[in-house]
Tab-separated table of C-alpha atoms and ligand atoms in Angstrom:
chain	number	residue	atom	x	y	z
A	1	MET	CA	11.527	52.839	-131.487
A	2	GLY	CA	13.496	49.819	-132.620
A	3	ILE	CA	17.089	49.339	-132.305
A	4	GLU	CA	17.788	50.794	-135.874
A	5	GLY	CA	15.483	53.846	-134.834
A	6	VAL	CA	17.692	54.483	-131.726
A	7	ASN	CA	21.010	53.870	-133.564
A	8	ALA	CA	19.996	56.299	-136.408
A	9	ARG	CA	18.975	58.866	-133.348
A	10	ILE	CA	22.212	58.676	-131.653
A	11	ALA	CA	24.346	59.026	-135.193
A	12	ASN	CA	22.113	62.005	-136.065
A	13	ILE	CA	22.856	63.602	-132.475
A	14	GLN	CA	26.565	62.972	-132.737
A	15	SER	CA	26.484	64.342	-136.128
A	16	ARG	CA	24.507	67.353	-135.156
A	17	ILE	CA	26.761	68.167	-132.383
A	18	ILE	CA	29.976	67.641	-134.117
A	19	ALA	CA	28.535	70.073	-136.632
A	20	MET	CA	27.647	72.665	-134.283
A	21	GLN	CA	31.153	72.226	-132.511
A	22	THR	CA	32.803	72.929	-135.605
A	23	GLN	CA	30.396	75.914	-136.036
A	24	ALA	CA	31.153	77.312	-132.614
A	25	ALA	CA	34.968	76.833	-133.536
A	26	GLY	CA	34.705	78.721	-136.641
A	27	ARG	CA	32.465	81.341	-134.915
A	28	THR	CA	35.382	82.101	-132.294
A	29	ALA	CA	37.960	82.295	-135.079
A	30	GLN	CA	35.811	84.906	-137.109
A	31	GLN	CA	33.880	86.790	-134.537
A	32	SER	CA	33.136	89.621	-137.294
A	33	GLN	CA	31.354	87.229	-139.412
A	34	SER	CA	27.714	87.582	-139.461
A	35	SER	CA	25.937	84.549	-137.438
A	36	THR	CA	22.720	84.997	-139.506
A	37	THR	CA	23.927	82.584	-142.180
A	38	ALA	CA	21.365	79.923	-142.258
A	39	GLY	CA	22.135	76.788	-140.367
A	40	VAL	CA	24.764	78.494	-138.313
A	41	ALA	CA	23.658	77.739	-134.531
A	42	SER	CA	24.002	80.405	-131.770
A	43	GLY	CA	25.415	79.223	-128.415
A	44	ASP	CA	21.787	79.519	-127.185
A	45	ASP	CA	20.568	77.227	-129.849
A	46	PHE	CA	23.341	74.552	-129.185
A	47	ALA	CA	22.352	74.676	-125.421
A	48	SER	CA	18.801	74.071	-126.114
A	49	TYR	CA	19.634	71.156	-128.437
A	50	LEU	CA	21.888	69.581	-126.005
A	51	SER	CA	18.967	69.910	-123.577
A	52	ASP	CA	16.429	68.309	-125.864
A	53	ALA	CA	18.787	65.652	-126.768
A	54	VAL	CA	19.071	64.636	-122.868
A	55	SER	CA	15.301	65.136	-122.185
A	56	GLN	CA	14.566	62.896	-124.794
A	57	ALA	CA	16.467	60.113	-123.314
A	58	PRO	CA	15.483	59.956	-119.710
A	59	GLY	CA	17.330	57.758	-117.505
A	60	SER	CA	19.194	56.121	-119.928
A	61	SER	CA	21.698	56.441	-123.203
A	62	ARG	CA	19.816	54.161	-125.089
A	63	GLY	CA	17.264	56.728	-126.399
A	64	TYR	CA	13.974	55.739	-124.267
A	65	THR	CA	11.490	58.571	-124.356
A	66	LEU	CA	8.551	59.675	-122.458
A	67	ASN	CA	5.292	61.035	-124.058
A	68	SER	CA	3.544	64.229	-122.710
A	69	ASN	CA	1.773	62.230	-119.942
A	70	GLY	CA	5.069	60.672	-118.776
A	71	ILE	CA	4.124	57.264	-120.202
A	72	PRO	CA	7.206	55.429	-121.814
A	73	THR	CA	6.855	55.686	-125.846
A	74	ASP	CA	8.008	52.327	-126.067
A	75	LEU	CA	5.310	50.798	-124.025
A	76	GLU	CA	2.067	52.995	-124.431
A	77	ALA	CA	0.620	51.178	-127.436
A	78	TYR	CA	0.292	47.927	-125.222
A	79	GLY	CA	-1.587	50.057	-122.564
A	80	ASN	CA	-1.280	49.962	-119.025
A	81	GLY	CA	-0.870	46.766	-117.188
A	82	GLN	CA	-1.008	44.908	-120.617
A	83	ILE	CA	2.953	44.967	-121.485
A	84	PRO	CA	4.413	41.855	-122.260
A	85	ALA	CA	7.249	40.457	-120.274
A	86	SER	CA	9.454	40.563	-123.248
A	87	ALA	CA	8.970	44.362	-123.425
A	88	LEU	CA	10.073	44.788	-120.125
A	89	GLU	CA	13.705	44.190	-118.038
A	90	GLN	CA	14.467	42.294	-115.377
A	91	VAL	CA	15.624	44.294	-111.813
A	92	GLY	CA	18.920	42.789	-110.937
A	93	ASN	CA	18.822	39.070	-110.497
A	94	THR	CA	15.406	39.354	-108.736
A	95	ARG	CA	11.948	38.303	-110.387
A	96	HIS	CA	10.983	41.334	-110.579
A	97	LYS	CA	10.530	43.460	-113.835
A	98	LEU	CA	10.102	47.231	-114.812
A	99	TRP	CA	10.406	49.457	-118.041
A	100	ALA	CA	14.171	49.001	-119.184
A	101	PRO	CA	15.548	52.333	-117.497
A	102	ALA	CA	13.885	52.057	-114.516
A	103	ALA	CA	15.065	48.392	-114.094
A	104	GLU	CA	18.662	49.488	-114.675
A	105	ALA	CA	18.315	52.548	-112.263
A	106	LEU	CA	16.853	50.262	-109.607
A	107	THR	CA	19.231	47.821	-110.046
A	108	ARG	CA	22.260	50.568	-109.443
A	109	MET	CA	20.428	51.934	-106.640
A	110	MET	CA	20.119	48.137	-105.038
A	111	SER	CA	23.966	47.470	-105.227
A	112	ASP	CA	25.092	50.954	-104.345
A	113	ALA	CA	22.844	50.534	-101.068
A	114	GLN	CA	24.344	46.910	-100.750
A	115	ARG	CA	27.834	48.495	-100.893
A	116	ALA	CA	26.797	51.092	-98.079
A	117	GLY	CA	25.570	47.808	-95.833
A	118	VAL	CA	21.946	48.547	-96.714
A	119	HIS	CA	19.634	45.948	-97.896
A	120	ILE	CA	16.629	47.093	-100.578
A	121	GLY	CA	14.160	44.182	-101.001
A	122	ILE	CA	11.366	44.108	-103.531
A	123	THR	CA	7.566	43.482	-102.929
A	124	ASP	CA	6.032	44.285	-106.304
A	125	SER	CA	7.277	45.835	-109.289
A	126	TYR	CA	5.377	45.613	-112.910
A	127	ARG	CA	1.802	44.740	-112.173
A	128	THR	CA	-0.920	43.507	-114.715
A	129	TYR	CA	-4.206	45.221	-115.441
A	130	ASP	CA	-5.835	42.080	-113.712
A	131	GLU	CA	-3.632	42.089	-110.791
A	132	GLN	CA	-4.481	46.024	-110.137
A	133	VAL	CA	-8.334	44.847	-110.296
A	134	ASP	CA	-7.614	42.378	-107.712
A	135	LEU	CA	-5.928	44.664	-105.714
A	136	ALA	CA	-8.284	47.275	-106.011
A	137	ARG	CA	-11.048	44.704	-104.672
A	138	ARG	CA	-8.659	43.762	-101.718
A	139	LYS	CA	-7.355	47.170	-100.501
A	140	GLY	CA	-9.781	49.725	-101.761
A	141	LEU	CA	-9.148	52.563	-104.269
A	142	TYR	CA	-6.676	55.034	-103.254
A	143	SER	CA	-9.118	58.015	-104.119
A	144	GLN	CA	-11.875	56.592	-101.511
A	145	GLY	CA	-8.969	56.223	-98.670
A	146	GLY	CA	-7.327	52.761	-100.056
A	147	LEU	CA	-4.373	51.733	-101.142
A	148	ALA	CA	-4.784	50.968	-104.581
A	149	ALA	CA	-4.942	53.035	-107.784
A	150	LYS	CA	-7.834	52.832	-110.365
A	151	PRO	CA	-6.905	50.006	-112.717
A	152	GLY	CA	-5.490	51.417	-115.829
A	153	THR	CA	-3.725	54.289	-114.187
A	154	SER	CA	-0.988	52.545	-111.722
A	155	GLU	CA	2.533	53.638	-112.005
A	156	HIS	CA	3.001	49.835	-111.556
A	157	GLY	CA	1.183	49.051	-114.775
A	158	TRP	CA	3.727	50.965	-116.766
A	159	GLY	CA	6.678	49.037	-115.183
A	160	MET	CA	7.287	52.492	-113.302
A	161	ALA	CA	7.209	51.928	-109.890
A	162	ALA	CA	8.424	49.420	-107.312
A	163	ASP	CA	7.209	48.639	-103.862
A	164	LEU	CA	10.479	48.415	-101.755
A	165	ASP	CA	11.071	46.053	-98.589
A	166	LEU	CA	12.717	48.535	-96.230
A	167	ASP	CA	13.766	48.655	-92.896
A	168	ALA	CA	14.092	51.962	-90.968
A	169	LYS	CA	17.697	52.056	-92.222
A	170	ALA	CA	17.287	51.311	-95.589
A	171	LEU	CA	14.009	53.655	-95.824
A	172	ALA	CA	16.188	56.625	-94.563
A	173	TRP	CA	18.930	55.651	-97.037
A	174	VAL	CA	16.517	55.620	-99.885
A	175	ARG	CA	15.044	58.581	-98.731
A	176	ALA	CA	18.254	60.615	-99.008
A	177	ASN	CA	19.692	59.063	-102.388
A	178	GLY	CA	16.346	57.845	-104.441
A	179	ALA	CA	16.129	60.904	-106.278
A	180	SER	CA	19.487	60.402	-107.491
A	181	TYR	CA	18.464	57.240	-109.095
A	182	GLY	CA	15.425	58.911	-110.162
A	183	PHE	CA	13.125	57.216	-107.473
A	184	TYR	CA	10.430	59.423	-105.634
A	185	ASN	CA	8.131	58.238	-102.805
A	186	THR	CA	4.808	59.042	-105.390
A	187	ALA	CA	2.495	57.784	-102.941
A	188	PRO	CA	2.373	59.875	-99.683
A	189	ARG	CA	0.587	57.462	-97.539
A	190	GLU	CA	3.003	54.472	-98.525
A	191	SER	CA	6.324	54.627	-97.596
A	192	TRP	CA	7.285	51.562	-99.906
A	193	HIS	CA	6.066	52.826	-103.105
A	194	TRP	CA	8.712	54.463	-105.077
A	195	GLY	CA	7.789	55.656	-108.594
A	196	PHE	CA	10.548	55.922	-111.241
A	197	LYS	CA	10.661	59.751	-112.652
A	198	PRO	CA	13.702	60.400	-114.827
A	199	GLY	CA	15.186	63.779	-115.252
A	200	SER	CA	12.214	64.770	-112.701
A	201	SER	CA	12.710	68.146	-111.286
A	202	ASP	CA	9.250	68.219	-109.525
A	203	ALA	CA	10.159	65.960	-106.826
A	204	GLY	CA	7.195	66.873	-104.910
A	205	GLN	CA	4.577	66.506	-107.110
A	206	GLN	CA	1.999	63.705	-106.230
A	207	PHE	CA	0.765	61.667	-108.738
A	208	ALA	CA	-1.347	59.175	-106.661
A	209	MET	CA	-0.664	56.237	-108.973
A	210	GLN	CA	0.490	53.858	-106.436
B	1	LIG	ZN1	3.206	50.775	-105.298
């Protein structure tokens, strides 16, 4: 979605929320009035609309969305590991790039950790398809006891995971706080691999996409 599309969606959400608030106020003042009038939203409709609006903007207020496979809709057309650098966002002042909401969340997590006296480093972030092929050759496929996802399926290939350089203190901090930034240790055998799962309610789900 282009920036015009994002702005249009935000304007649409704002206008609908204002309309619903107006309707809700009207209902409160006129409880006896029928609520079957077309266009009048019930409280439940409002709640579900709000929840839809929020879930359509995971990890960001800028309208980024994930498709049903959990892949960023603004990146899916490129393909896993085929994303141009210009479509990704830099993490803080590092040389690493991720999907924009993931980059922003990780930047925030790293600076909050720093304020708590904890240093989080990054060893790997977005990874190209060719780099994943090379990694799989060197480290073996995860499904076969190795440490690499099948090329074309890695969270790294969508800019949705970072490998973090963590000492014991930092690992404990990220385990305690990562979820509140949307980061989960999605590879059970790799304490360094943190996938970005915005709005995730299934923190325990294992994706094996390291
Ligand atoms: Zn990883």
